[in-house]
Amino acid sequence: MKTRLKWFITILTIALALLALWQVQHVASQVRQSETEKVRLWANAIGQRARLVDATQQFFQQATLDEHRKMEMYTNILQSFNDPDLTTDLQFSLAYVNYIVDSSHTPIIITTARDSMITVPQELKGQKLEGPLLDEFSQNPPFNYRIWGMPMTLYYKESQYYTQLRQVLDGFMRSFMSDITNNSIFVPVIIVDSTRTHVLAQGNIDSAAIANPAHLLTRLEKMADANTPIEITLPDNHQAFVYYETTPLLKSLRWAPIFYLFIAFVLLLISYYLFRTARSAEQNRIWVGLAKETAHQLGTPLSSLMAWTQYLRDKEFTPEYASEVEKDIHRLETITHRFSKIGSTPELKDENVRDATLAAVSYLQSRAPRRVKFDVTFPEGEEFVAPLNGYLFQWVIENLCKNAIDAMDGEGNIGIVASQDARKIYIDISDTGRGMTPAIQKKIFQSGFTTKTRGWGLGLPLARRIINQYHRGRLYLKYSVPGQGSVFRIVLRK
């Protein structure tokens, strides 16, 4: 039973360890797939954002060109006033010129000299075109022209709408690389150019760790071994590569199987130690029990021999006395044979089960209390022959009957009923004693367990070992009812 339990715990521990390993690997695989998918989606978002930046830049380039063309058209119309043959209505021309300026919302300043502004936005009137104001309106090349011989210079800056949009774009561009590296998936990332030597940005990585080109190359190689780099397109169609690592969570999950294997190994060691300790304790109990049982078995015939010696000292010798002494000597011989067979494989030979049983009962009957009655029943006309070791088998019968006498407190009936079929012989030993509770029934075959005041808990374990292991049969408690008695069954193979 304990061997089976040991193997069951070992197999269960290994199974749980393998299940835990599989679960950790499964979780790690799912986390890895999730991280890879997030990085790919994130890299795709970078590409989409880069295309948005390109489109925005192209828009502003075209807007700047349109404003330049409008200002050029504006100056051309103004210079057309120099033509003396101008037939166009002057008011219409001026209205058209004002429309161009107003529709583009482009602030302009027209001067004849640096300190003489003839056309300025309403909010700039009274100021001189110098210093920061000149720098502000010199962001685009000015137009120089003449009207009626007077030199004119037109300064302009981009539309207020374009200025606001450009400020948004500039902030967008400034945060572009920072945003894509400080991502929300917390994956260590390095973005390098197409040559893979210049770091464009990094995220979740200490910049000092990749400042050295050799260290950068080593880090990139490790990242490439872990995950395939992702190629992306940055603004101005610049190609770049995204290198990324696994998160600390996934790294820790990779060590989890080793941790679980260590735990399983420790549990196996503890289980082995506990079973070894329990087995050692059980063996110690058996040896102690054997020693006590030996003393007990030898005590009865020795006491009898000592009594006969004392009695015969002053008596004449008679055959009856010799017969009694002979019985005790035979008992000592039987005990010697019994203990010599324990621990070794006894020799079995076909014997009459009825004769062996009656021999054990006959010995007990002469020594049991008079109020204990024995009833041995073997069906008439049937032969009960099985491979036996008579000394050990009689020991089993004696132990079961002695337990029955103790359970009945020295008064009651012990019944031994035999039956058989084609392959097995069944011997039921019943008593009319106290019976046993279910809790006690589970422990009666454990070495060292006893309900007796002076018991050693060895009789039933030895009896079961003799029947189950040496005779390849079975000894078990058939049933027991508290207050009514118990029935043990011996099963022998023919």
Short mmCIF file of C-alpha atoms in Angstrom, two decimals:
data_model
loop_
_atom_site.label_atom_id
_atom_site.label_comp_id
_atom_site.label_asym_id
_atom_site.label_seq_id
_atom_site.Cartn_x
_atom_site.Cartn_y
_atom_site.Cartn_z
CA MET A 1 0.00 0.00 0.00
CA LYS A 2 2.74 2.42 0.99
CA THR A 3 4.77 1.52 -2.10
CA ARG A 4 1.75 2.31 -4.25
CA LEU A 5 1.24 5.57 -2.39
CA LYS A 6 4.90 6.47 -2.91
CA TRP A 7 4.67 5.87 -6.65
CA PHE A 8 1.35 7.69 -6.81
CA ILE A 9 2.81 10.80 -5.12
CA THR A 10 5.92 10.64 -7.34
CA ILE A 11 3.88 10.35 -10.52
CA LEU A 12 1.47 13.05 -9.33
CA THR A 13 4.36 15.41 -8.54
CA ILE A 14 5.94 14.82 -11.95
CA ALA A 15 2.57 15.24 -13.67
CA LEU A 16 1.88 18.51 -11.84
CA ALA A 17 5.38 19.76 -12.67
CA LEU A 18 4.90 18.90 -16.36
CA LEU A 19 1.47 20.52 -16.33
CA ALA A 20 2.93 23.67 -14.75
CA LEU A 21 5.75 23.72 -17.32
CA TRP A 22 3.29 23.35 -20.16
CA GLN A 23 1.09 26.10 -18.72
CA VAL A 24 4.04 28.48 -18.31
CA GLN A 25 5.26 27.75 -21.84
CA HIS A 26 1.74 28.28 -23.17
CA VAL A 27 1.39 31.61 -21.35
CA ALA A 28 4.88 32.70 -22.45
CA SER A 29 4.04 31.82 -26.06
CA GLN A 30 0.81 33.82 -25.89
CA VAL A 31 2.61 36.81 -24.31
CA ARG A 32 5.31 36.65 -26.98
CA GLN A 33 2.77 36.52 -29.79
CA SER A 34 0.88 39.41 -28.21
CA GLU A 35 4.04 41.51 -27.89
CA THR A 36 5.11 40.77 -31.47
CA GLU A 37 1.67 41.69 -32.77
CA LYS A 38 1.67 44.91 -30.74
CA VAL A 39 5.09 45.88 -32.08
CA ARG A 40 3.98 45.20 -35.65
CA LEU A 41 0.83 47.26 -35.20
CA TRP A 42 2.90 49.99 -33.57
CA ALA A 43 5.44 49.93 -36.44
CA ASN A 44 2.61 50.09 -38.96
CA ALA A 45 1.22 53.11 -37.09
CA ILE A 46 4.65 54.73 -37.38
CA GLY A 47 4.57 54.22 -41.13
CA GLN A 48 1.08 55.70 -41.35
CA ARG A 49 2.14 58.65 -39.26
CA ALA A 50 5.24 59.15 -41.40
CA ARG A 51 3.06 59.30 -44.51
CA LEU A 52 0.86 61.85 -42.76
CA VAL A 53 3.93 63.94 -42.00
CA ASP A 54 5.06 63.72 -45.65
CA ALA A 55 1.62 64.75 -46.88
CA THR A 56 1.58 67.69 -44.44
CA GLN A 57 5.02 68.84 -45.55
CA GLN A 58 4.01 68.64 -49.19
CA PHE A 59 0.91 70.64 -48.38
CA PHE A 60 2.96 73.43 -46.80
CA GLN A 61 5.45 73.40 -49.65
CA GLN A 62 2.59 73.85 -52.10
CA ALA A 63 0.99 76.49 -49.88
CA THR A 64 4.26 78.43 -49.76
CA LEU A 65 4.55 78.24 -53.51
CA ASP A 66 0.93 79.43 -53.93
CA GLU A 67 1.55 82.40 -51.65
CA HIS A 68 4.67 83.28 -53.62
CA ARG A 69 2.70 83.18 -56.86
CA LYS A 70 -0.05 85.35 -55.39
CA MET A 71 2.47 87.93 -54.25
CA GLU A 72 4.12 87.83 -57.64
CA MET A 73 0.74 88.38 -59.27
CA TYR A 74 0.07 91.18 -56.82
CA THR A 75 3.28 93.03 -57.75
CA ASN A 76 2.70 92.45 -61.45
CA ILE A 77 -0.72 94.09 -61.25
CA LEU A 78 0.78 97.01 -59.33
CA GLN A 79 3.48 97.42 -61.96
CA SER A 80 0.83 97.39 -64.67
CA PHE A 81 -0.19 100.84 -63.44
CA ASN A 82 3.03 102.11 -65.05
CA ASP A 83 1.54 101.49 -68.52
CA PRO A 84 0.15 104.81 -69.86
CA ASP A 85 -2.05 102.89 -72.24
CA LEU A 86 -3.78 101.02 -69.39
CA THR A 87 -7.38 100.72 -70.36
CA THR A 88 -8.49 98.70 -67.39
CA ASP A 89 -10.48 100.54 -64.89
CA LEU A 90 -8.15 101.58 -62.08
CA GLN A 91 -10.76 100.97 -59.41
CA PHE A 92 -11.27 97.43 -60.69
CA SER A 93 -7.55 96.69 -60.65
CA LEU A 94 -7.19 97.98 -57.11
CA ALA A 95 -10.19 95.94 -56.04
CA TYR A 96 -8.68 92.83 -57.60
CA VAL A 97 -5.35 93.45 -55.93
CA ASN A 98 -7.07 93.81 -52.55
CA TYR A 99 -9.03 90.64 -53.18
CA ILE A 100 -5.83 88.68 -53.75
CA VAL A 101 -4.40 89.90 -50.49
CA ASP A 102 -7.57 89.49 -48.46
CA SER A 103 -8.40 86.02 -49.82
CA SER A 104 -4.98 84.69 -48.92
CA HIS A 105 -5.00 86.34 -45.47
CA THR A 106 -1.35 87.10 -46.09
CA PRO A 107 0.12 90.00 -44.06
CA ILE A 108 2.14 92.32 -46.37
CA ILE A 109 4.20 95.48 -45.95
CA ILE A 110 5.01 97.77 -48.89
CA THR A 111 7.76 100.30 -48.43
CA THR A 112 9.48 102.96 -50.46
CA ALA A 113 12.34 103.05 -48.03
CA ARG A 114 13.10 101.11 -44.86
CA ASP A 115 11.63 103.83 -42.66
CA SER A 116 8.71 104.63 -44.93
CA MET A 117 5.89 102.05 -44.97
CA ILE A 118 2.98 102.93 -47.16
CA THR A 119 0.96 99.71 -46.71
CA VAL A 120 0.94 97.81 -43.46
CA PRO A 121 -1.50 95.65 -41.48
CA GLN A 122 -3.71 97.68 -39.21
CA GLU A 123 -2.05 96.36 -36.05
CA LEU A 124 1.45 97.40 -37.25
CA LYS A 125 0.79 101.01 -38.10
CA GLY A 126 3.22 103.43 -36.53
CA GLN A 127 6.05 100.84 -36.31
CA LYS A 128 9.28 100.82 -38.27
CA LEU A 129 10.36 97.92 -40.43
CA GLU A 130 13.44 96.94 -38.51
CA GLY A 131 14.74 94.48 -35.97
CA PRO A 132 12.44 91.57 -35.13
CA LEU A 133 9.68 92.96 -37.35
CA LEU A 134 12.00 92.95 -40.36
CA ASP A 135 13.12 89.40 -39.52
CA GLU A 136 9.52 88.27 -39.22
CA PHE A 137 8.60 89.64 -42.68
CA SER A 138 11.81 88.47 -44.30
CA GLN A 139 11.07 84.76 -43.99
CA ASN A 140 10.27 84.86 -47.75
CA PRO A 141 12.30 86.76 -50.40
CA PRO A 142 10.81 90.28 -50.91
CA PHE A 143 9.60 91.57 -54.29
CA ASN A 144 11.15 94.77 -55.71
CA TYR A 145 9.25 96.77 -58.32
CA ARG A 146 8.59 100.35 -59.50
CA ILE A 147 5.46 102.37 -59.82
CA TRP A 148 5.66 105.54 -61.81
CA GLY A 149 9.39 105.50 -61.35
CA MET A 150 9.28 105.10 -57.58
CA PRO A 151 11.07 101.99 -56.19
CA MET A 152 8.88 99.78 -54.07
CA THR A 153 9.57 96.68 -51.94
CA LEU A 154 6.94 94.19 -50.89
CA TYR A 155 7.53 92.11 -47.79
CA TYR A 156 5.18 89.32 -46.77
CA LYS A 157 4.91 86.41 -44.44
CA GLU A 158 2.76 83.33 -44.67
CA SER A 159 -0.93 83.33 -43.89
CA GLN A 160 -1.97 83.30 -40.25
CA TYR A 161 -3.82 80.05 -40.90
CA TYR A 162 -0.69 78.49 -42.34
CA THR A 163 1.31 79.80 -39.41
CA GLN A 164 -0.99 78.11 -36.93
CA LEU A 165 -0.94 74.88 -38.89
CA ARG A 166 2.86 75.03 -39.19
CA GLN A 167 3.19 75.45 -35.44
CA VAL A 168 1.11 72.33 -35.01
CA LEU A 169 3.25 70.52 -37.58
CA ASP A 170 6.50 71.64 -35.93
CA GLY A 171 5.30 70.33 -32.58
CA PHE A 172 4.16 67.16 -34.31
CA MET A 173 7.59 66.69 -35.89
CA ARG A 174 9.42 67.43 -32.66
CA SER A 175 7.46 64.78 -30.80
CA PHE A 176 7.45 62.26 -33.64
CA MET A 177 10.53 60.21 -32.73
CA SER A 178 9.94 60.67 -29.02
CA ASP A 179 6.37 59.42 -29.30
CA ILE A 180 7.24 56.33 -31.31
CA THR A 181 10.00 55.25 -28.94
CA ASN A 182 8.22 56.04 -25.64
CA ASN A 183 5.47 53.63 -26.60
CA SER A 184 2.74 52.28 -24.43
CA ILE A 185 3.77 48.63 -24.82
CA PHE A 186 6.93 49.12 -22.75
CA VAL A 187 9.07 47.10 -25.15
CA PRO A 188 12.78 48.03 -25.36
CA VAL A 189 13.14 49.60 -28.82
CA ILE A 190 15.99 51.01 -30.93
CA ILE A 191 15.29 52.75 -34.27
CA VAL A 192 18.31 53.01 -36.57
CA ASP A 193 18.78 54.42 -40.06
CA SER A 194 19.17 52.34 -43.22
CA THR A 195 22.90 51.87 -42.53
CA ARG A 196 22.06 50.48 -39.11
CA THR A 197 24.84 52.52 -37.55
CA HIS A 198 23.08 55.71 -36.49
CA VAL A 199 20.49 55.66 -33.73
CA LEU A 200 17.47 57.76 -34.62
CA ALA A 201 15.72 57.11 -31.32
CA GLN A 202 15.45 54.59 -28.53
CA GLY A 203 12.83 53.77 -25.97
CA ASN A 204 12.93 51.91 -22.67
CA ILE A 205 16.72 51.58 -23.09
CA ASP A 206 19.51 53.48 -21.34
CA SER A 207 21.19 55.67 -23.96
CA ALA A 208 24.57 55.21 -22.26
CA ALA A 209 24.38 51.46 -22.90
CA ILE A 210 24.37 51.99 -26.69
CA ALA A 211 26.52 55.10 -26.95
CA ASN A 212 29.53 53.02 -28.01
CA PRO A 213 29.24 51.75 -31.64
CA ALA A 214 30.53 48.32 -30.64
CA HIS A 215 28.01 48.07 -27.82
CA LEU A 216 25.27 49.24 -30.19
CA LEU A 217 26.19 46.56 -32.75
CA THR A 218 26.21 43.87 -30.05
CA ARG A 219 22.83 45.01 -28.73
CA LEU A 220 21.33 45.06 -32.23
CA GLU A 221 22.61 41.54 -32.92
CA LYS A 222 21.01 40.26 -29.71
CA MET A 223 17.75 42.00 -30.59
CA ALA A 224 17.83 40.54 -34.11
CA ASP A 225 18.36 37.05 -32.67
CA ALA A 226 15.33 37.50 -30.42
CA ASN A 227 13.01 39.19 -32.96
CA THR A 228 13.19 40.01 -36.65
CA PRO A 229 13.72 43.79 -37.18
CA ILE A 230 10.81 45.68 -38.74
CA GLU A 231 11.46 48.03 -41.67
CA ILE A 232 9.57 51.33 -41.60
CA THR A 233 9.46 54.49 -43.72
CA LEU A 234 10.05 57.81 -41.97
CA PRO A 235 9.29 61.32 -43.31
CA ASP A 236 11.14 62.29 -46.54
CA ASN A 237 11.04 58.61 -47.53
CA HIS A 238 13.92 57.71 -45.23
CA GLN A 239 14.11 54.00 -44.47
CA ALA A 240 14.67 52.88 -40.91
CA PHE A 241 14.69 49.64 -38.93
CA VAL A 242 12.98 48.93 -35.62
CA TYR A 243 14.85 46.55 -33.32
CA TYR A 244 13.00 45.38 -30.23
CA GLU A 245 13.43 43.00 -27.32
CA THR A 246 11.05 41.05 -25.17
CA THR A 247 9.60 42.67 -22.06
CA PRO A 248 10.95 41.87 -18.58
CA LEU A 249 7.70 39.96 -17.91
CA LEU A 250 8.38 37.54 -20.76
CA LYS A 251 12.01 37.17 -19.71
CA SER A 252 10.91 36.25 -16.20
CA LEU A 253 8.43 33.74 -17.61
CA ARG A 254 11.30 32.02 -19.40
CA TRP A 255 12.92 31.33 -16.04
CA ALA A 256 9.67 30.05 -14.56
CA PRO A 257 10.06 26.46 -15.92
CA ILE A 258 13.44 26.13 -14.18
CA PHE A 259 11.85 27.41 -10.99
CA TYR A 260 9.03 24.87 -11.27
CA LEU A 261 11.50 22.06 -11.99
CA PHE A 262 13.45 23.06 -8.90
CA ILE A 263 10.26 22.99 -6.80
CA ALA A 264 9.33 19.57 -8.22
CA PHE A 265 12.83 18.29 -7.46
CA VAL A 266 12.62 19.59 -3.88
CA LEU A 267 9.18 18.01 -3.43
CA LEU A 268 10.50 14.68 -4.70
CA LEU A 269 13.43 14.88 -2.29
CA ILE A 270 11.11 15.71 0.60
CA SER A 271 8.75 12.87 -0.37
CA TYR A 272 11.66 10.46 -0.64
CA TYR A 273 12.98 11.55 2.75
CA LEU A 274 9.56 11.21 4.38
CA PHE A 275 8.96 7.76 2.93
CA ARG A 276 12.43 6.66 3.88
CA THR A 277 11.93 7.97 7.40
CA ALA A 278 8.52 6.31 7.66
CA ARG A 279 9.92 3.04 6.33
CA SER A 280 12.82 3.19 8.76
CA ALA A 281 10.43 3.88 11.64
CA GLU A 282 8.22 1.02 10.51
CA GLN A 283 11.21 -1.33 10.35
CA ASN A 284 12.24 -0.22 13.82
CA ARG A 285 8.76 -0.94 15.11
CA ILE A 286 8.84 -4.35 13.44
CA TRP A 287 12.18 -5.25 14.98
CA VAL A 288 11.03 -4.09 18.40
CA GLY A 289 7.78 -5.98 17.94
CA LEU A 290 9.60 -9.09 16.78
CA ALA A 291 11.84 -8.96 19.82
CA LYS A 292 8.85 -8.62 22.13
CA GLU A 293 6.90 -11.27 20.24
CA THR A 294 9.86 -13.62 20.47
CA ALA A 295 10.09 -13.08 24.21
CA HIS A 296 6.35 -13.61 24.50
CA GLN A 297 6.34 -16.75 22.38
CA LEU A 298 9.27 -18.25 24.24
CA GLY A 299 7.95 -17.20 27.63
CA THR A 300 5.02 -19.61 27.71
CA PRO A 301 6.83 -22.89 27.01
CA LEU A 302 9.84 -21.85 29.10
CA SER A 303 7.61 -21.08 32.06
CA SER A 304 5.95 -24.44 31.61
CA LEU A 305 9.30 -26.24 31.43
CA MET A 306 10.49 -24.47 34.56
CA ALA A 307 7.33 -25.49 36.36
CA TRP A 308 7.73 -29.10 35.23
CA THR A 309 11.34 -29.10 36.35
CA GLN A 310 10.38 -27.86 39.79
CA TYR A 311 7.55 -30.36 39.99
CA LEU A 312 9.63 -33.33 38.88
CA ARG A 313 12.49 -32.62 41.28
CA ASP A 314 10.98 -34.73 44.03
CA LYS A 315 8.72 -36.96 41.92
CA GLU A 316 9.10 -40.20 40.18
CA PHE A 317 9.26 -39.94 36.40
CA THR A 318 6.15 -41.09 34.51
CA PRO A 319 5.30 -41.13 30.72
CA GLU A 320 2.61 -38.51 31.20
CA TYR A 321 5.19 -36.05 32.47
CA ALA A 322 7.44 -36.74 29.53
CA SER A 323 4.55 -36.14 27.15
CA GLU A 324 3.87 -32.69 28.62
CA VAL A 325 7.52 -31.76 28.51
CA GLU A 326 7.64 -33.01 24.95
CA LYS A 327 4.78 -30.67 24.01
CA ASP A 328 6.64 -27.64 25.31
CA ILE A 329 9.80 -28.70 23.53
CA HIS A 330 7.81 -29.09 20.32
CA ARG A 331 6.38 -25.62 20.91
CA LEU A 332 9.88 -24.17 21.21
CA GLU A 333 10.81 -25.93 17.98
CA THR A 334 7.74 -24.45 16.28
CA ILE A 335 8.61 -20.94 17.47
CA THR A 336 12.17 -21.37 16.20
CA HIS A 337 10.89 -22.44 12.78
CA ARG A 338 8.46 -19.52 12.63
CA PHE A 339 11.03 -16.84 13.33
CA SER A 340 13.59 -18.45 11.04
CA LYS A 341 11.15 -18.09 8.12
CA ILE A 342 10.53 -14.35 8.67
CA GLY A 343 12.67 -12.32 6.24
CA SER A 344 13.31 -15.21 3.85
CA THR A 345 11.17 -16.99 1.29
CA PRO A 346 9.65 -20.00 3.05
CA GLU A 347 9.31 -23.36 1.36
CA LEU A 348 5.71 -24.19 0.43
CA LYS A 349 4.39 -27.67 -0.07
CA ASP A 350 0.92 -29.09 -0.52
CA GLU A 351 -0.60 -29.62 2.92
CA ASN A 352 -4.02 -30.33 4.33
CA VAL A 353 -5.45 -26.99 5.42
CA ARG A 354 -7.92 -28.71 7.76
CA ASP A 355 -5.17 -30.52 9.69
CA ALA A 356 -3.04 -27.34 10.00
CA THR A 357 -6.01 -25.36 11.25
CA LEU A 358 -7.07 -28.01 13.77
CA ALA A 359 -3.49 -28.23 15.07
CA ALA A 360 -3.40 -24.49 15.78
CA VAL A 361 -6.86 -24.58 17.40
CA SER A 362 -5.93 -27.60 19.51
CA TYR A 363 -2.92 -25.78 20.97
CA LEU A 364 -4.99 -22.65 21.71
CA GLN A 365 -7.96 -24.57 23.09
CA SER A 366 -5.93 -26.12 25.91
CA ARG A 367 -4.61 -22.70 26.95
CA ALA A 368 -7.63 -20.45 26.31
CA PRO A 369 -10.15 -19.49 29.01
CA ARG A 370 -12.80 -22.16 29.56
CA ARG A 371 -15.60 -19.78 28.61
CA VAL A 372 -14.20 -19.44 25.06
CA LYS A 373 -15.73 -21.99 22.69
CA PHE A 374 -14.19 -22.98 19.36
CA ASP A 375 -16.29 -24.23 16.45
CA VAL A 376 -14.31 -25.43 13.42
CA THR A 377 -16.36 -26.39 10.33
CA PHE A 378 -14.90 -28.03 7.22
CA PRO A 379 -17.41 -29.57 4.78
CA GLU A 380 -17.39 -33.37 4.98
CA GLY A 381 -16.03 -35.29 2.04
CA GLU A 382 -14.04 -32.38 0.61
CA GLU A 383 -10.28 -32.15 0.52
CA PHE A 384 -8.74 -28.77 1.38
CA VAL A 385 -5.20 -28.91 0.04
CA ALA A 386 -3.06 -25.82 -0.73
CA PRO A 387 0.65 -24.90 -0.90
CA LEU A 388 1.45 -24.06 2.72
CA ASN A 389 4.21 -23.56 5.19
CA GLY A 390 2.58 -25.20 8.16
CA TYR A 391 4.54 -23.36 10.84
CA LEU A 392 3.66 -19.92 9.46
CA PHE A 393 0.06 -20.76 8.58
CA GLN A 394 -0.64 -22.02 12.11
CA TRP A 395 0.91 -18.81 13.42
CA VAL A 396 -1.66 -16.82 11.43
CA ILE A 397 -4.52 -18.90 12.84
CA GLU A 398 -3.18 -18.46 16.36
CA ASN A 399 -2.80 -14.68 16.01
CA LEU A 400 -6.32 -14.26 14.66
CA CYS A 401 -7.79 -16.43 17.38
CA LYS A 402 -5.80 -14.69 20.14
CA ASN A 403 -7.10 -11.32 18.88
CA ALA A 404 -10.62 -12.75 18.94
CA ILE A 405 -10.17 -13.98 22.55
CA ASP A 406 -8.95 -10.50 23.58
CA ALA A 407 -11.88 -8.85 21.78
CA MET A 408 -14.33 -11.07 23.66
CA ASP A 409 -12.65 -10.41 27.03
CA GLY A 410 -12.16 -14.16 27.52
CA GLU A 411 -15.78 -15.17 26.95
CA GLY A 412 -17.58 -15.97 23.69
CA ASN A 413 -17.55 -18.08 20.56
CA ILE A 414 -14.90 -18.32 17.87
CA GLY A 415 -16.10 -19.82 14.61
CA ILE A 416 -13.84 -21.10 11.82
CA VAL A 417 -15.72 -21.95 8.64
CA ALA A 418 -13.98 -23.23 5.47
CA SER A 419 -15.26 -23.22 1.91
CA GLN A 420 -13.69 -23.49 -1.53
CA ASP A 421 -14.19 -23.18 -5.25
CA ALA A 422 -12.18 -24.43 -8.22
CA ARG A 423 -9.22 -22.13 -7.61
CA LYS A 424 -9.30 -20.87 -4.01
CA ILE A 425 -9.90 -21.90 -0.42
CA TYR A 426 -11.70 -19.50 1.95
CA ILE A 427 -11.40 -19.60 5.75
CA ASP A 428 -13.60 -17.22 7.75
CA ILE A 429 -12.66 -16.65 11.40
CA SER A 430 -15.43 -14.93 13.38
CA ASP A 431 -15.86 -13.86 16.98
CA THR A 432 -18.60 -12.46 19.19
CA GLY A 433 -16.44 -9.68 20.63
CA ARG A 434 -16.57 -5.88 20.76
CA GLY A 435 -16.21 -5.28 17.03
CA MET A 436 -14.42 -2.27 15.58
CA THR A 437 -15.34 1.22 14.49
CA PRO A 438 -14.61 2.28 10.86
CA ALA A 439 -11.69 4.44 12.08
CA ILE A 440 -10.03 1.46 13.79
CA GLN A 441 -10.73 -0.85 10.83
CA LYS A 442 -8.56 1.37 8.60
CA LYS A 443 -5.53 1.00 10.91
CA ILE A 444 -5.56 -2.58 12.11
CA PHE A 445 -2.95 -3.77 9.57
CA GLN A 446 -0.54 -0.90 10.29
CA SER A 447 2.63 -1.90 12.12
CA GLY A 448 2.63 -0.65 15.69
CA PHE A 449 -1.11 0.05 15.87
CA THR A 450 -2.93 -1.68 18.70
CA THR A 451 -5.94 -1.16 20.93
CA LYS A 452 -4.55 -3.41 23.67
CA THR A 453 -2.99 -2.05 26.84
CA ARG A 454 0.00 -4.35 26.51
CA GLY A 455 -0.13 -4.95 22.77
CA TRP A 456 2.68 -4.29 20.26
CA GLY A 457 0.67 -3.96 17.05
CA LEU A 458 2.57 -6.71 15.25
CA GLY A 459 0.25 -9.72 15.09
CA LEU A 460 -2.04 -8.66 12.23
CA PRO A 461 0.71 -7.05 10.07
CA LEU A 462 2.79 -10.25 10.36
CA ALA A 463 -0.26 -12.43 9.64
CA ARG A 464 -1.09 -10.42 6.53
CA ARG A 465 2.54 -10.52 5.37
CA ILE A 466 2.59 -14.32 5.79
CA ILE A 467 -0.62 -14.81 3.79
CA ASN A 468 -0.27 -12.05 1.16
CA GLN A 469 3.45 -12.25 0.39
CA TYR A 470 4.58 -15.74 1.33
CA HIS A 471 1.45 -17.64 0.33
CA ARG A 472 0.31 -15.23 -2.44
CA GLY A 473 -3.16 -15.16 -0.93
CA ARG A 474 -5.21 -12.56 0.89
CA LEU A 475 -5.98 -11.72 4.50
CA TYR A 476 -8.52 -9.00 5.12
CA LEU A 477 -11.28 -7.88 7.47
CA LYS A 478 -14.50 -9.12 5.90
CA TYR A 479 -16.68 -7.02 8.17
CA SER A 480 -16.93 -5.78 11.74
CA VAL A 481 -19.89 -4.40 13.65
CA PRO A 482 -19.33 -2.60 16.98
CA GLY A 483 -20.92 -4.63 19.77
CA GLN A 484 -21.48 -7.72 17.57
CA GLY A 485 -18.08 -8.97 16.50
CA SER A 486 -15.74 -9.25 13.55
CA VAL A 487 -14.98 -11.65 10.71
CA PHE A 488 -11.52 -12.05 9.10
CA ARG A 489 -11.14 -13.95 5.85
CA ILE A 490 -8.10 -15.90 4.64
CA VAL A 491 -7.94 -16.65 0.93
CA LEU A 492 -5.48 -19.34 -0.22
CA ARG A 493 -4.61 -20.29 -3.77
CA LYS A 494 -4.88 -23.97 -4.53
#
